mmCIF file of C-alpha atoms in Angstrom:
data_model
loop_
_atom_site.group_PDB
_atom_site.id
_atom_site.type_symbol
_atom_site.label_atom_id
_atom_site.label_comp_id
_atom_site.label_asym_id
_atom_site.label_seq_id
_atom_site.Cartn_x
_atom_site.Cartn_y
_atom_site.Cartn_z
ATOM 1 C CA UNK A 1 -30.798 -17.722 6.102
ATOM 2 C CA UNK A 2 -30.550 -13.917 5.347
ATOM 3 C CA UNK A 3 -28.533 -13.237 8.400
ATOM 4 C CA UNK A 4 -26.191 -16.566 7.375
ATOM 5 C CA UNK A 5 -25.547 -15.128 3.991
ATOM 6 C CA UNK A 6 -24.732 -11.611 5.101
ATOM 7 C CA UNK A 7 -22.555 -13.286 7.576
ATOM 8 C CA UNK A 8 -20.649 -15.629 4.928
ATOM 9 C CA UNK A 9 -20.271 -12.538 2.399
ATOM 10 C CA UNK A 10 -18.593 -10.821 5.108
ATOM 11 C CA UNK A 11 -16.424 -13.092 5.860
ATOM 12 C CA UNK A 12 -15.614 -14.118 2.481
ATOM 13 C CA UNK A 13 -14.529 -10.191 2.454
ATOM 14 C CA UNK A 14 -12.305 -9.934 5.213
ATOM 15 C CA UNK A 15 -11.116 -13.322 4.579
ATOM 16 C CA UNK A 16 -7.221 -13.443 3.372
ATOM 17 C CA UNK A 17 -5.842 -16.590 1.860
ATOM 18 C CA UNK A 18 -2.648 -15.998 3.019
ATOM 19 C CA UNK A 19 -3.186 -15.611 6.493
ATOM 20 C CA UNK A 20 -5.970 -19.018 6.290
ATOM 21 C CA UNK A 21 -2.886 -20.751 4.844
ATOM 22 C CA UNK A 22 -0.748 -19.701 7.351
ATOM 23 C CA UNK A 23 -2.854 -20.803 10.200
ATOM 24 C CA UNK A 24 -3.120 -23.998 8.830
ATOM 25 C CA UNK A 25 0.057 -24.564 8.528
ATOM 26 C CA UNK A 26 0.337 -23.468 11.720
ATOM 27 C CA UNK A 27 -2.655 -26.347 12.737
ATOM 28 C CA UNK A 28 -0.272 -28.832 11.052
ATOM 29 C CA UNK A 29 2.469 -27.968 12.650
ATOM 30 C CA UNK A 30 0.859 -28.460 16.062
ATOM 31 C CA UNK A 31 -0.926 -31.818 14.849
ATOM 32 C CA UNK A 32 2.915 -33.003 13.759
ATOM 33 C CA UNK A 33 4.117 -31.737 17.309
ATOM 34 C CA UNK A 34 1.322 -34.013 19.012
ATOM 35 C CA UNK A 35 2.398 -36.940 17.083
ATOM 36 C CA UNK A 36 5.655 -36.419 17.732
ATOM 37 C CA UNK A 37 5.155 -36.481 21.640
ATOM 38 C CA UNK A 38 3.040 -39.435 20.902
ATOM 39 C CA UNK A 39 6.021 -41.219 19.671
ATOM 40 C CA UNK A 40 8.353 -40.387 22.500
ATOM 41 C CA UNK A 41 5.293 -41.184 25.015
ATOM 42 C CA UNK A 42 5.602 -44.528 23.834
ATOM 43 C CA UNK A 43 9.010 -45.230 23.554
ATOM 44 C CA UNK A 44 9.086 -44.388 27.394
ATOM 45 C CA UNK A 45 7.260 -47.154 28.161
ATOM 46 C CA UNK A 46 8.669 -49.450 25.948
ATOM 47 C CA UNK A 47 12.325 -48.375 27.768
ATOM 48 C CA UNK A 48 10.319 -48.314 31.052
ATOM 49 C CA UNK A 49 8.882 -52.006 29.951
ATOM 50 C CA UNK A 50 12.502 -53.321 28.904
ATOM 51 C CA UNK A 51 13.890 -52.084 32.396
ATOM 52 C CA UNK A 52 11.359 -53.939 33.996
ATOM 53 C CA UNK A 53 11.303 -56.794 32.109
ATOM 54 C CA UNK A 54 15.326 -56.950 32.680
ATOM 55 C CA UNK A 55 14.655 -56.369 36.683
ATOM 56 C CA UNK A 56 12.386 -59.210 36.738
ATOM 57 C CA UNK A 57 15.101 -61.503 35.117
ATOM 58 C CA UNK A 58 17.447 -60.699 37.306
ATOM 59 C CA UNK A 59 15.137 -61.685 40.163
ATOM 60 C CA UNK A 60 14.360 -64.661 38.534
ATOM 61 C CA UNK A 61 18.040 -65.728 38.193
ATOM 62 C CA UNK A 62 18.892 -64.815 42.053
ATOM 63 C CA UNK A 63 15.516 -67.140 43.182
ATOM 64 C CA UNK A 64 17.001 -70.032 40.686
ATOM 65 C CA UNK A 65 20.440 -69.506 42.672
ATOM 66 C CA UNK A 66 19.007 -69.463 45.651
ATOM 67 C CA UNK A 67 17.334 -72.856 45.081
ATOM 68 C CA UNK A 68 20.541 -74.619 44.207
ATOM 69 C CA UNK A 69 22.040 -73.528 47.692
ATOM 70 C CA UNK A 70 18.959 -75.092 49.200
ATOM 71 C CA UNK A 71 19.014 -78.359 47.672
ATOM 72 C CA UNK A 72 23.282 -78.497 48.653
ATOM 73 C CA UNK A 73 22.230 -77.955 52.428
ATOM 74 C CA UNK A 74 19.331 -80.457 52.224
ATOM 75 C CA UNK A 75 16.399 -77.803 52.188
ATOM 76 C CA UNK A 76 14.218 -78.981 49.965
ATOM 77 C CA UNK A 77 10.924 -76.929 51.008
ATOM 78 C CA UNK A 78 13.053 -73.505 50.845
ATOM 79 C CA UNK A 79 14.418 -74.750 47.091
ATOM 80 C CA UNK A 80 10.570 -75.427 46.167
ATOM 81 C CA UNK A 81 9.507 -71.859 47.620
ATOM 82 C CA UNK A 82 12.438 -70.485 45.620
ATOM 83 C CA UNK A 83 11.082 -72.104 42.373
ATOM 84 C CA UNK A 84 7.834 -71.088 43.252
ATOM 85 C CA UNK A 85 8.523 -67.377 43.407
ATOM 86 C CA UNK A 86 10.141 -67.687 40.327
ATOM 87 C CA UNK A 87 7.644 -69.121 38.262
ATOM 88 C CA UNK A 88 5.745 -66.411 39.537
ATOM 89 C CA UNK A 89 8.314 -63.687 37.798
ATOM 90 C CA UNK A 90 8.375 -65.795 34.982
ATOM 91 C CA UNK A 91 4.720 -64.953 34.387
ATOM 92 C CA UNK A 92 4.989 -61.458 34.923
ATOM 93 C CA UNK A 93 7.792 -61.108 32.862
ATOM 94 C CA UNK A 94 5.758 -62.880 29.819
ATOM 95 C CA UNK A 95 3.187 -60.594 30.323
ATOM 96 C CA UNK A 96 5.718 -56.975 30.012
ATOM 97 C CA UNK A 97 7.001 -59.009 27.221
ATOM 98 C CA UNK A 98 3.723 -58.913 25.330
ATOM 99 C CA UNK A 99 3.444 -55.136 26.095
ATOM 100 C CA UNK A 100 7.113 -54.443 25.229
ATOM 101 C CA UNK A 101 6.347 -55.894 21.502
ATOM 102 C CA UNK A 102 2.454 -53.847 21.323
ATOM 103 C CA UNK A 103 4.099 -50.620 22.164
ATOM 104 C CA UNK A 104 7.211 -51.629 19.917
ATOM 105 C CA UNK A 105 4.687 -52.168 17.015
ATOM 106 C CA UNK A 106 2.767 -48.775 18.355
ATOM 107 C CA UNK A 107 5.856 -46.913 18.296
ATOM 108 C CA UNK A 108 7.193 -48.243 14.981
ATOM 109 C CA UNK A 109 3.392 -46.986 13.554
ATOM 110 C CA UNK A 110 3.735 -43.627 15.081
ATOM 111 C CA UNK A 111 6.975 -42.997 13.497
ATOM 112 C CA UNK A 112 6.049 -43.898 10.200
ATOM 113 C CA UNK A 113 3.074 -41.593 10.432
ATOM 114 C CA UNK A 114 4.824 -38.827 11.658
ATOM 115 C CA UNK A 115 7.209 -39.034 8.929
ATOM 116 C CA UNK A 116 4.595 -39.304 6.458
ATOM 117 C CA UNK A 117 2.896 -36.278 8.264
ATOM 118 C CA UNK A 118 6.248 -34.232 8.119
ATOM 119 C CA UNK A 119 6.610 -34.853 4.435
ATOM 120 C CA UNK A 120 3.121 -33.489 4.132
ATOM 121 C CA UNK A 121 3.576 -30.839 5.993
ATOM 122 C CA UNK A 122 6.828 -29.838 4.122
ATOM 123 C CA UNK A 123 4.857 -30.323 0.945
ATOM 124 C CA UNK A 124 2.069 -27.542 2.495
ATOM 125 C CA UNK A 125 4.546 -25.220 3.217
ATOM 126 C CA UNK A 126 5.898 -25.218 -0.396
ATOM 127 C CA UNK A 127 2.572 -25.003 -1.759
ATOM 128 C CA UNK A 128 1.541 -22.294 0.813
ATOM 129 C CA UNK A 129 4.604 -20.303 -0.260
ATOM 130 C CA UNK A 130 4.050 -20.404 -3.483
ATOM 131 C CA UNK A 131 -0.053 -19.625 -3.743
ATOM 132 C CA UNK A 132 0.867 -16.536 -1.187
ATOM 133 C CA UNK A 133 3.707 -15.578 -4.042
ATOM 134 C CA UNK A 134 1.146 -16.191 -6.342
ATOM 135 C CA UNK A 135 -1.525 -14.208 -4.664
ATOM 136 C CA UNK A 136 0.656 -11.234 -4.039
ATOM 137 C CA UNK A 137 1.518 -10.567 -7.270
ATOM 138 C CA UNK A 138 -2.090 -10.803 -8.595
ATOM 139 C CA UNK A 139 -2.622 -8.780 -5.853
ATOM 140 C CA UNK A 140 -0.673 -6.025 -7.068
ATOM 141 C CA UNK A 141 -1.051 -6.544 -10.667
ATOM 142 C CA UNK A 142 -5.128 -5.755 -9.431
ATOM 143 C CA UNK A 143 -4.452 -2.968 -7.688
ATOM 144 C CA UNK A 144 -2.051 -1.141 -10.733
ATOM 145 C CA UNK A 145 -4.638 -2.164 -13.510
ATOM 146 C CA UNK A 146 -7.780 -1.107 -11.447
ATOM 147 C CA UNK A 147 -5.178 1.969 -10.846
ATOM 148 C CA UNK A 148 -4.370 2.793 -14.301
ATOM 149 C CA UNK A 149 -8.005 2.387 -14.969
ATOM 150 C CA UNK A 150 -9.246 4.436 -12.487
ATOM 151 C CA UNK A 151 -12.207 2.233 -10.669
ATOM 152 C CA UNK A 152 -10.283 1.690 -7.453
ATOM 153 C CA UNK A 153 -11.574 3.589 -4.548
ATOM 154 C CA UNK A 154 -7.953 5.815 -3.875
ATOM 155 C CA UNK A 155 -8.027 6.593 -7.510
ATOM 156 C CA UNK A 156 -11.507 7.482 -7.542
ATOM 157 C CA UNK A 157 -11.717 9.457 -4.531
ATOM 158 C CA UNK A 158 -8.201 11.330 -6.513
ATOM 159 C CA UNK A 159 -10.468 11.905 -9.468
ATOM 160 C CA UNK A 160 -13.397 13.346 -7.581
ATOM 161 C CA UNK A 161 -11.024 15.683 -5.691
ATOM 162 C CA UNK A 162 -9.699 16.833 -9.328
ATOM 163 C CA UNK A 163 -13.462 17.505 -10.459
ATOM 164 C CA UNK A 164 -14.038 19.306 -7.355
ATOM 165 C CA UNK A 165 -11.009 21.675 -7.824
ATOM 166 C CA UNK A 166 -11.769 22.088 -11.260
ATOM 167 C CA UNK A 167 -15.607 22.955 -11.144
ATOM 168 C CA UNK A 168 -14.594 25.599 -8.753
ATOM 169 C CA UNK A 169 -11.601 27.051 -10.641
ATOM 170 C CA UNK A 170 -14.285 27.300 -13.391
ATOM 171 C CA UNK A 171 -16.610 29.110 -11.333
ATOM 172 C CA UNK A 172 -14.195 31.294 -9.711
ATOM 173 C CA UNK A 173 -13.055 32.302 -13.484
ATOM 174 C CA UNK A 174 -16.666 32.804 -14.450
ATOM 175 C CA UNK A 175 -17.093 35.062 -11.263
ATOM 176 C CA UNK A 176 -14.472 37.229 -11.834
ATOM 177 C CA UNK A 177 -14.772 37.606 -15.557
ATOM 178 C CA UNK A 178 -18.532 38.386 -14.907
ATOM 179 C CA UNK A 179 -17.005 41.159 -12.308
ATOM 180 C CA UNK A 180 -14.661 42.869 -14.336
ATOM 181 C CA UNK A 181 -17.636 42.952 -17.328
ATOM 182 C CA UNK A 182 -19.929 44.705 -14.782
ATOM 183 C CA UNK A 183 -17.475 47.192 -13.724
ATOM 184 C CA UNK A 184 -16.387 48.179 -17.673
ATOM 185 C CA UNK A 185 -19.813 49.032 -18.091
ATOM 186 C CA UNK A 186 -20.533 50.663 -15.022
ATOM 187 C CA UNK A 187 -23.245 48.596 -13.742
ATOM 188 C CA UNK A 188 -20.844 48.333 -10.645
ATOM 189 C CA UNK A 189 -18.887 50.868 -9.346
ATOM 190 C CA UNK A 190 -15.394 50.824 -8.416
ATOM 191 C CA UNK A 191 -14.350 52.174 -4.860
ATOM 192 C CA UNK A 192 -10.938 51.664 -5.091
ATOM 193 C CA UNK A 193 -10.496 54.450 -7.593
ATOM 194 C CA UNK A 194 -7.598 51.963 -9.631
ATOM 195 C CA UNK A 195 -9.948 51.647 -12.805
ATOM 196 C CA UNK A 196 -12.064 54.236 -15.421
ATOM 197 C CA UNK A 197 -13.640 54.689 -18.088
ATOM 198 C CA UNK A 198 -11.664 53.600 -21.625
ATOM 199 C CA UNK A 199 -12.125 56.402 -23.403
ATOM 200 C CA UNK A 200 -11.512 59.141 -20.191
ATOM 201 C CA UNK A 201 -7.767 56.673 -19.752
ATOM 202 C CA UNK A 202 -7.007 56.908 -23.738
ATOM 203 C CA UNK A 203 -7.643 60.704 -23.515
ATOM 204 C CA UNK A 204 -5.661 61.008 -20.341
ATOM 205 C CA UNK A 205 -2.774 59.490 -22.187
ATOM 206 C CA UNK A 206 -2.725 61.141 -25.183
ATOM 207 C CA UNK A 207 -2.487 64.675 -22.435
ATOM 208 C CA UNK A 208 0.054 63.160 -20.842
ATOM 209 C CA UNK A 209 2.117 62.620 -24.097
ATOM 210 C CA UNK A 210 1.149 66.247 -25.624
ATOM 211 C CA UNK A 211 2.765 67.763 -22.396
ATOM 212 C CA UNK A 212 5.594 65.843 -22.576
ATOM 213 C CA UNK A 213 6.437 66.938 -26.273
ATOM 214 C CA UNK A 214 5.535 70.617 -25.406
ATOM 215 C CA UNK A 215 7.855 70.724 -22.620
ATOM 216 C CA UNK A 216 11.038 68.859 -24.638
ATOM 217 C CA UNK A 217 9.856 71.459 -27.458
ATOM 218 C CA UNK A 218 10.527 74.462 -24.897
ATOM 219 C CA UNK A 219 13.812 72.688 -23.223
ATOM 220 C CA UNK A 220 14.997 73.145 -26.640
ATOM 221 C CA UNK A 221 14.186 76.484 -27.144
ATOM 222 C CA UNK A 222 15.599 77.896 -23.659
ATOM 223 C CA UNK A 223 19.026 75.873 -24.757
ATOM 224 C CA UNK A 224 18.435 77.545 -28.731
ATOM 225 C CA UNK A 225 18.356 74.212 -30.250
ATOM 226 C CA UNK A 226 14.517 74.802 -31.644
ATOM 227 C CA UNK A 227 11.648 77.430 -32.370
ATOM 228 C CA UNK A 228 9.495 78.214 -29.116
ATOM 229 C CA UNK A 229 7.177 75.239 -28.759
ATOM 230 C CA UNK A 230 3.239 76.294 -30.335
ATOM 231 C CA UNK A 231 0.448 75.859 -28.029
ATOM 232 C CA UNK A 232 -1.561 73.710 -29.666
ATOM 233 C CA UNK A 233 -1.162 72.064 -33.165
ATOM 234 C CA UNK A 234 -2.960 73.445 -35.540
ATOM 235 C CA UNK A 235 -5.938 71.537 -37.073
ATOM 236 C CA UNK A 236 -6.117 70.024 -41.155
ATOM 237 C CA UNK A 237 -1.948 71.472 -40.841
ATOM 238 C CA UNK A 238 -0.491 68.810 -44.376
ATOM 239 C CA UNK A 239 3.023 69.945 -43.719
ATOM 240 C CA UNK A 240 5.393 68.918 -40.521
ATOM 241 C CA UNK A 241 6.788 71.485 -38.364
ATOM 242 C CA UNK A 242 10.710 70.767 -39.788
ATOM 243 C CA UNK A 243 9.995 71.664 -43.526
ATOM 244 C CA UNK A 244 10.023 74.894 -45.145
ATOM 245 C CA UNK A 245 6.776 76.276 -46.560
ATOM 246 C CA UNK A 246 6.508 77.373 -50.602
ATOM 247 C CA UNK A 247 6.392 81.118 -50.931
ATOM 248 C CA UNK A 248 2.697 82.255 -52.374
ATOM 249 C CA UNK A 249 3.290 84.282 -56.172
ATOM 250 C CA UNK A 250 2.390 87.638 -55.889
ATOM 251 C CA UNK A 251 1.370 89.995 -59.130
ATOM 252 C CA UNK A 252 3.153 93.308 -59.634
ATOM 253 C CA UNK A 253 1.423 96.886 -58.913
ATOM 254 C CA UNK A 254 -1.587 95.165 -57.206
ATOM 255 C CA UNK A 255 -2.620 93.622 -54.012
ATOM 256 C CA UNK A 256 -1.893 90.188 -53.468
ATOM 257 C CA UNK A 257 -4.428 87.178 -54.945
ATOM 258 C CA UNK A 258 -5.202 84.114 -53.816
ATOM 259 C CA UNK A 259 -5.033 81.239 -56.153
ATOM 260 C CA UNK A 260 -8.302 79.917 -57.305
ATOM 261 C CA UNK A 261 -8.939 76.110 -57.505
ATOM 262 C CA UNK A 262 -10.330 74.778 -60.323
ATOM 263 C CA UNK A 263 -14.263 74.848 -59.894
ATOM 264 C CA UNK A 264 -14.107 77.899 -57.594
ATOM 265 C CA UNK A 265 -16.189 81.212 -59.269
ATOM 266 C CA UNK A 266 -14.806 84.158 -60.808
#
């Protein structure tokens, strides 16, 4: 029993309707074929049957003729022999009549079945054509839903391939973010000399700009289009470099004072 129902569920999926209508159309086909021969089988021997029957008749007639000359010439015995023999075809030919009129009535039976077979069989083959029409469709109405809805096996073995990619595009990000992290703080060290630390690359740029401005400032100079460029700028400086500085008051017949501010001493 269990091997019978594993057996009938297989089938049952690898079974096709259209290709079980098909064949038995096809059976139908070959059952209205057989019929068919059936028919002209028979109407052989009826023609066969007629031919004989018509052979026999003519036979019959020549014997009756034959008699006649007989009795003319006086013969009596060979017109009694003659009469004889055709009695004799006259049975036979009673006989292939009754047989000409069974396979008449056989033949006239096989054609009317094999008519009513070929209207069946024209009836199958519409209503094959149409439940195949009618299967494809809902065959491929399945397949988009279960498509859309992602539970068919192409679409889910799609999906799984998009998880895949995805889980390791999200680990690969994770890895190198967790890299570059390590190597800001210098828990990993860099070998190919291309990164530093933050504050070592800030100062290095500011250098870099500072030497730059020094050596426009002393371009202009050599070409007398500014004051020689100053070393270094001078720290807490309020004023820029292009405006002039207020001249300090000085007191007559006495050395020069600086200004108090306000909360200084005396």
């Amino acid at each position: 029993m269990i091997f019978k129902s594993k057996a009938n569920k297989a089938l049952d999926k690898m079974e096709d309707p259209r290709e079980t209508l098909d064949y038995s159309y096809q059976r139908q086909l070959e059952l209205l074929q057989k019929v068919r021969r059936g028919v002209a089988d028979v109407a052989t021997s009826r023609k066969r049957v007629e031919l004989q029957i018509t052979g026999l008749e003519k036979q019959a007639q020549r014997y009756e003729e034959q008699g006649r000359k007989a009795l003319s010439v006086g013969r009596e015995d060979l017109a009694r022999e003659a009469l004889q023999r055709r009695s004799g075809l006259q049975t036979q030919m009673a006989d292939l009549k009754l047989q000409h009129d069974n396979l008449q009535a056989e033949e006239e039976k096989l054609t009317t079945a094999s008519q009513r077979l070929q209207a069946k069989v024209d009836s199958f083959r519409t209503k094959k054509e149409t439940i195949k029409a009618t299967y494809t469709a809902a065959e491929a109405q399945t397949r988009i839903n279960e498509a859309f809805s992602g539970i068919s096996e192409e679409m889910g073995d799609v999906g799984l391939a998009i998880q895949r990619a995805e889980d390791k595009t999200a680990q690969m990000q994770a890895r190198a973010g967790a890299i570059d992290e390590l190597l800001a703080s210098g828990a990993l060290d860099d070998y190919t000399g291309t990164r530093g630390d933050d504050i070592q690359a800030e100062l290095d740029r500011m250098g870099g700009g500072m030497d730059v401005e020094l050596e426009l400032a002393r371009m202009k100079s050599e070409l007398g289009q500014g004051p020689a460029p100053k070393s270094a700028i001078e720290p807490g400086q309020a004023q820029q470099q292009g405006q002039p500085q207020q001249a300090q008051p000085q007191q007559q017949g006495g050395p020069t004072q600086q200004l108090r501010q306000p909360g200084e001493g005396a």
